[in-house]
Amino acid sequence: QMCIRDRLGTKGDMTHSFTKIIKLLWYGSESSVDPRSFKKVVETKYKTFAGTSQQDSQEFISTVLDGLHEDLNRVKLRPYIKQQATADPNDNSAKDPSWYNFLARDSSIVTDLFYGQYKSVLLCPACGRYSVTFDPFSVVSLPVPAFAKKKVVVNYVPYNLGKEIVKGVVLVEKEGSVEDLRKSVVETFGGEMYGTVIYLVSERRVKRLLGGSVKIKSLIDQQSKKATIYAQEINPEFWKGPGNVGMNAKKEEAKKAHKDMNNNEKQEITDESELSKEDYNNGLIDNLSLIHI
């Protein structure tokens, strides 16, 4: 039974139009339904939704529920009821009376299905007193979490030239670095962590080799400037990593060569990183020269 005379409702217009839409959706023979007649009824009562400008979907749903509730409200004459409140945040005695007081003014199929009640606790910073109330709600607003990871397009170049260059997408933390990108590339395409170099290609040339500390945000900015990110697997003899037999052998050869070259000027190789860097660059040059971009 509808409240035709309720000034807060639509005099049954929204309910009738909504009912037609539901019947067409459930029992109609067409694969699609035109909702323009329903929208016209809504915008006649609620001018905010008039026209074709973009509107908030949550606000629209809430408005429709309110309109249907007012049309279908079982209460014809709403009594005045004073809201109950307590000063004890642990006191829930007003929970049930508050709900029944709400139903004494608003009771419909909409409140039966879509309404609930939450507890509101307010603390006055001046006097330190609490105000505890129980209020009805029909919509719970939740923030949409921002994606913590970013999609990065990478062209992966395998060391085996018999294999093709693969273009793919990897996920990296927004605040991550090239080191994180390298990990994602290895997880996605395979290979070894320390055997993969990352660089930018622009206008068919290698524009920049990327160190591990470079931020992902700057890479994305570079991509927007028509630069392409490449990840290349290099010759295993030239990368430094756990269990790398080739690098250990080259280290021993270098030590022996220095010792034989000048016995009077012994130079102990203690910084493995410098040797690795030199051989790494040699390997990188050998590998980059084989890429046909």
Short mmCIF file of C-alpha atoms in Angstrom, two decimals:
data_model
loop_
_atom_site.label_atom_id
_atom_site.label_comp_id
_atom_site.label_asym_id
_atom_site.label_seq_id
_atom_site.Cartn_x
_atom_site.Cartn_y
_atom_site.Cartn_z
CA GLN A 1 0.00 0.00 0.00
CA MET A 2 1.43 3.36 -1.04
CA CYS A 3 1.39 6.71 0.73
CA ILE A 4 -0.04 8.80 -2.10
CA ARG A 5 -0.40 11.91 0.04
CA ASP A 6 3.04 11.86 1.64
CA ARG A 7 4.70 15.12 0.63
CA LEU A 8 8.16 13.54 0.99
CA GLY A 9 7.41 10.84 -1.57
CA THR A 10 6.63 10.89 -5.29
CA LYS A 11 2.90 10.05 -4.89
CA GLY A 12 3.59 6.55 -6.15
CA ASP A 13 5.13 7.62 -9.47
CA MET A 14 8.61 6.30 -8.68
CA THR A 15 7.24 3.02 -7.31
CA HIS A 16 5.09 2.41 -10.40
CA SER A 17 7.97 3.17 -12.75
CA PHE A 18 10.42 1.08 -10.74
CA THR A 19 7.96 -1.83 -10.75
CA LYS A 20 7.74 -1.69 -14.55
CA ILE A 21 11.53 -1.79 -14.83
CA ILE A 22 11.78 -4.83 -12.54
CA LYS A 23 9.04 -6.68 -14.44
CA LEU A 24 10.77 -6.04 -17.74
CA LEU A 25 14.09 -7.24 -16.32
CA TRP A 26 12.63 -10.45 -14.89
CA TYR A 27 9.79 -11.31 -17.21
CA GLY A 28 10.45 -9.32 -20.40
CA SER A 29 11.39 -10.96 -23.68
CA GLU A 30 13.96 -8.30 -24.67
CA SER A 31 17.68 -8.70 -23.93
CA SER A 32 17.96 -5.09 -22.77
CA VAL A 33 15.73 -2.56 -21.03
CA ASP A 34 15.50 1.18 -21.64
CA PRO A 35 15.43 2.95 -18.22
CA ARG A 36 14.81 6.48 -19.54
CA SER A 37 11.20 6.53 -18.35
CA PHE A 38 12.34 5.70 -14.82
CA LYS A 39 15.06 8.36 -14.92
CA LYS A 40 12.49 10.93 -16.05
CA VAL A 41 10.34 10.16 -13.00
CA VAL A 42 13.36 10.50 -10.71
CA GLU A 43 14.51 13.83 -12.17
CA THR A 44 10.98 15.24 -11.97
CA LYS A 45 11.10 14.96 -8.17
CA TYR A 46 14.85 15.32 -7.67
CA LYS A 47 16.19 18.09 -9.91
CA THR A 48 19.80 17.19 -9.13
CA PHE A 49 19.59 14.29 -11.58
CA ALA A 50 18.00 16.27 -14.42
CA GLY A 51 19.84 16.28 -17.71
CA THR A 52 22.72 14.09 -18.86
CA SER A 53 25.57 15.38 -16.69
CA GLN A 54 27.55 12.88 -14.66
CA GLN A 55 26.24 12.23 -11.14
CA ASP A 56 27.37 10.19 -8.15
CA SER A 57 25.99 6.63 -8.39
CA GLN A 58 25.84 6.15 -4.63
CA GLU A 59 23.83 9.34 -4.23
CA PHE A 60 21.45 8.15 -6.96
CA ILE A 61 20.88 4.77 -5.29
CA SER A 62 20.32 6.43 -1.92
CA THR A 63 17.83 8.85 -3.50
CA VAL A 64 15.90 6.02 -5.17
CA LEU A 65 15.73 4.06 -1.92
CA ASP A 66 14.49 7.13 -0.06
CA GLY A 67 11.85 7.80 -2.72
CA LEU A 68 10.62 4.20 -2.68
CA HIS A 69 10.58 4.21 1.12
CA GLU A 70 8.48 7.37 1.28
CA ASP A 71 6.03 5.96 -1.28
CA LEU A 72 5.74 2.66 0.61
CA ASN A 73 5.91 3.93 4.19
CA ARG A 74 3.38 2.05 6.34
CA VAL A 75 3.21 4.93 8.83
CA LYS A 76 0.56 7.42 7.77
CA LEU A 77 0.89 9.83 10.69
CA ARG A 78 4.37 10.23 12.12
CA PRO A 79 4.53 10.91 15.87
CA TYR A 80 7.10 13.24 17.41
CA ILE A 81 9.71 11.21 19.29
CA LYS A 82 12.64 12.71 21.16
CA GLN A 83 15.96 11.10 20.37
CA GLN A 84 17.45 9.17 23.25
CA ALA A 85 21.05 9.68 24.26
CA THR A 86 23.33 8.55 27.06
CA ALA A 87 26.59 9.86 28.48
CA ASP A 88 28.24 6.47 29.00
CA PRO A 89 30.11 5.10 25.93
CA ASN A 90 29.68 1.56 27.28
CA ASP A 91 25.91 1.92 27.77
CA ASN A 92 23.86 0.17 25.07
CA SER A 93 20.51 0.41 26.83
CA ALA A 94 19.18 2.91 24.26
CA LYS A 95 19.83 0.57 21.33
CA ASP A 96 16.45 -1.16 21.12
CA PRO A 97 14.31 1.89 22.09
CA SER A 98 16.08 3.95 19.41
CA TRP A 99 15.36 1.36 16.74
CA TYR A 100 11.70 1.02 17.68
CA ASN A 101 11.35 4.80 17.76
CA PHE A 102 12.72 4.92 14.21
CA LEU A 103 10.24 2.26 13.05
CA ALA A 104 7.42 4.20 14.67
CA ARG A 105 8.02 6.92 12.05
CA ASP A 106 9.57 5.01 9.16
CA SER A 107 8.50 1.47 8.33
CA SER A 108 8.47 0.00 4.81
CA ILE A 109 9.82 -2.87 2.76
CA VAL A 110 12.86 -0.66 2.15
CA THR A 111 13.64 -0.27 5.87
CA ASP A 112 13.08 -4.01 6.30
CA LEU A 113 15.70 -4.86 3.69
CA PHE A 114 18.17 -1.99 3.53
CA TYR A 115 18.31 -0.24 6.90
CA GLY A 116 20.43 -0.85 9.96
CA GLN A 117 21.61 1.03 13.03
CA TYR A 118 24.99 2.23 14.16
CA LYS A 119 26.29 3.56 17.45
CA SER A 120 27.65 7.10 17.48
CA VAL A 121 29.99 8.17 20.31
CA LEU A 122 31.02 11.83 20.51
CA LEU A 123 33.47 13.29 23.01
CA CYS A 124 33.48 16.99 23.82
CA PRO A 125 37.10 18.20 23.92
CA ALA A 126 36.14 21.11 26.19
CA CYS A 127 34.24 19.39 29.00
CA GLY A 128 35.24 15.76 28.39
CA ARG A 129 31.63 14.49 28.35
CA TYR A 130 30.33 11.79 26.03
CA SER A 131 27.19 11.80 23.90
CA VAL A 132 26.09 8.34 22.77
CA THR A 133 23.25 7.92 20.25
CA PHE A 134 21.96 5.15 17.98
CA ASP A 135 21.14 6.28 14.44
CA PRO A 136 19.66 4.46 11.42
CA PHE A 137 21.53 4.13 8.12
CA SER A 138 20.82 2.76 4.67
CA VAL A 139 24.22 3.23 3.02
CA VAL A 140 27.71 2.45 4.32
CA SER A 141 30.36 4.52 2.56
CA LEU A 142 33.69 2.77 2.12
CA PRO A 143 36.81 4.26 0.52
CA VAL A 144 38.09 2.62 -2.63
CA PRO A 145 41.66 1.53 -1.88
CA ALA A 146 44.30 2.87 -4.23
CA PHE A 147 46.29 0.23 -6.07
CA ALA A 148 49.64 -0.17 -4.37
CA LYS A 149 51.22 -1.55 -7.53
CA LYS A 150 51.80 -0.09 -10.97
CA LYS A 151 51.75 -1.84 -14.34
CA VAL A 152 55.02 -1.43 -16.22
CA VAL A 153 55.44 -2.51 -19.85
CA VAL A 154 58.76 -4.29 -20.40
CA ASN A 155 60.46 -5.80 -23.46
CA TYR A 156 62.42 -8.83 -22.30
CA VAL A 157 65.50 -9.79 -24.35
CA PRO A 158 66.75 -13.36 -23.64
CA TYR A 159 70.47 -14.13 -23.89
CA ASN A 160 69.70 -16.96 -26.29
CA LEU A 161 69.36 -15.16 -29.61
CA GLY A 162 67.31 -18.04 -30.91
CA LYS A 163 64.46 -16.84 -28.73
CA GLU A 164 62.27 -13.87 -29.55
CA ILE A 165 62.00 -10.62 -27.62
CA VAL A 166 58.93 -10.81 -25.42
CA LYS A 167 56.77 -7.81 -24.57
CA GLY A 168 54.86 -8.10 -21.31
CA VAL A 169 53.50 -6.30 -18.27
CA VAL A 170 54.91 -6.64 -14.76
CA LEU A 171 53.56 -5.27 -11.48
CA VAL A 172 55.82 -3.11 -9.33
CA GLU A 173 55.21 -1.15 -6.15
CA LYS A 174 54.39 2.49 -6.92
CA GLU A 175 57.17 3.68 -4.64
CA GLY A 176 59.50 0.91 -5.77
CA SER A 177 62.80 1.08 -7.63
CA VAL A 178 64.48 -0.56 -10.62
CA GLU A 179 65.69 -3.27 -8.23
CA ASP A 180 62.03 -4.14 -7.54
CA LEU A 181 61.36 -4.05 -11.29
CA ARG A 182 64.23 -6.47 -11.86
CA LYS A 183 62.73 -8.90 -9.32
CA SER A 184 59.34 -8.72 -11.03
CA VAL A 185 60.95 -9.29 -14.44
CA VAL A 186 62.77 -12.40 -13.18
CA GLU A 187 59.58 -13.73 -11.59
CA THR A 188 57.63 -13.12 -14.81
CA PHE A 189 60.10 -14.08 -17.54
CA GLY A 190 62.63 -16.23 -15.70
CA GLY A 191 66.38 -15.79 -15.65
CA GLU A 192 68.66 -14.72 -12.81
CA MET A 193 68.32 -11.67 -10.60
CA TYR A 194 71.90 -10.50 -11.11
CA GLY A 195 71.96 -11.54 -14.74
CA THR A 196 69.37 -9.04 -15.94
CA VAL A 197 70.03 -5.42 -16.86
CA ILE A 198 67.37 -2.75 -17.29
CA TYR A 199 67.74 0.09 -19.77
CA LEU A 200 65.73 2.64 -21.73
CA VAL A 201 65.54 2.70 -25.51
CA SER A 202 64.47 5.83 -27.35
CA GLU A 203 64.60 6.51 -31.09
CA ARG A 204 66.16 3.07 -31.73
CA ARG A 205 69.06 3.76 -29.39
CA VAL A 206 69.99 2.80 -25.85
CA LYS A 207 69.29 6.02 -23.99
CA ARG A 208 70.12 5.12 -20.42
CA LEU A 209 71.23 2.18 -18.30
CA LEU A 210 69.16 2.06 -15.13
CA GLY A 211 70.68 1.57 -11.70
CA GLY A 212 68.84 -0.27 -8.96
CA SER A 213 67.98 2.89 -7.02
CA VAL A 214 66.12 4.63 -9.86
CA LYS A 215 62.47 5.13 -8.89
CA ILE A 216 59.62 3.55 -10.86
CA LYS A 217 57.81 6.88 -11.07
CA SER A 218 60.62 8.39 -13.13
CA LEU A 219 60.51 5.38 -15.47
CA ILE A 220 56.81 5.83 -16.07
CA ASP A 221 57.46 9.49 -16.86
CA GLN A 222 60.12 8.41 -19.35
CA GLN A 223 57.70 5.93 -20.95
CA SER A 224 55.22 8.75 -21.48
CA LYS A 225 57.96 10.46 -23.52
CA LYS A 226 58.08 7.52 -25.98
CA ALA A 227 60.96 5.73 -24.26
CA THR A 228 60.74 1.93 -24.01
CA ILE A 229 61.95 -0.16 -21.09
CA TYR A 230 64.07 -3.18 -21.97
CA ALA A 231 65.18 -5.96 -19.64
CA GLN A 232 68.06 -8.03 -21.03
CA GLU A 233 69.54 -11.29 -19.87
CA ILE A 234 73.33 -11.04 -20.22
CA ASN A 235 76.08 -13.60 -20.70
CA PRO A 236 76.34 -15.66 -17.48
CA GLU A 237 80.15 -15.24 -17.55
CA PHE A 238 79.81 -11.54 -16.87
CA TRP A 239 77.24 -11.26 -14.11
CA LYS A 240 77.95 -11.35 -10.43
CA GLY A 241 75.71 -13.57 -8.39
CA PRO A 242 75.55 -16.59 -6.09
CA GLY A 243 77.14 -19.71 -7.57
CA ASN A 244 78.53 -17.92 -10.61
CA VAL A 245 81.39 -20.19 -11.66
CA GLY A 246 82.37 -17.98 -14.59
CA MET A 247 82.89 -14.89 -12.42
CA ASN A 248 84.87 -16.81 -9.78
CA ALA A 249 87.16 -18.24 -12.47
CA LYS A 250 87.79 -14.77 -13.95
CA LYS A 251 88.57 -13.45 -10.48
CA GLU A 252 91.27 -16.08 -9.93
CA GLU A 253 92.74 -15.44 -13.38
CA ALA A 254 92.93 -11.71 -12.67
CA LYS A 255 94.69 -12.29 -9.33
CA LYS A 256 97.30 -14.51 -10.93
CA ALA A 257 97.90 -12.06 -13.78
CA HIS A 258 98.53 -9.20 -11.36
CA LYS A 259 100.89 -11.30 -9.28
CA ASP A 260 102.98 -12.41 -12.27
CA MET A 261 103.08 -8.95 -13.86
CA ASN A 262 105.00 -7.29 -11.09
CA ASN A 263 106.18 -9.12 -8.01
CA ASN A 264 107.55 -5.91 -6.52
CA GLU A 265 104.22 -4.12 -6.74
CA LYS A 266 101.78 -6.55 -5.25
CA GLN A 267 98.29 -5.33 -5.54
CA GLU A 268 95.77 -7.41 -3.71
CA ILE A 269 92.37 -7.35 -5.28
CA THR A 270 90.06 -6.81 -2.38
CA ASP A 271 87.25 -4.93 -4.05
CA GLU A 272 85.34 -7.55 -5.99
CA SER A 273 82.73 -5.01 -7.03
CA GLU A 274 85.16 -3.06 -9.26
CA LEU A 275 86.15 -6.20 -11.16
CA SER A 276 82.56 -7.20 -11.45
CA LYS A 277 81.62 -3.81 -12.78
CA GLU A 278 84.34 -3.89 -15.46
CA ASP A 279 83.44 -7.38 -16.63
CA TYR A 280 79.76 -6.56 -16.30
CA ASN A 281 80.15 -3.61 -18.66
CA ASN A 282 82.16 -5.70 -21.12
CA GLY A 283 79.45 -8.32 -21.13
CA LEU A 284 76.77 -5.68 -21.47
CA ILE A 285 78.47 -4.16 -24.51
CA ASP A 286 78.89 -7.60 -26.10
CA ASN A 287 75.22 -8.33 -25.57
CA LEU A 288 73.83 -4.95 -26.57
CA SER A 289 75.72 -5.10 -29.85
CA LEU A 290 73.69 -8.20 -30.74
CA ILE A 291 70.33 -6.50 -30.33
CA HIS A 292 68.67 -5.34 -33.52
CA ILE A 293 66.32 -2.54 -32.38
#
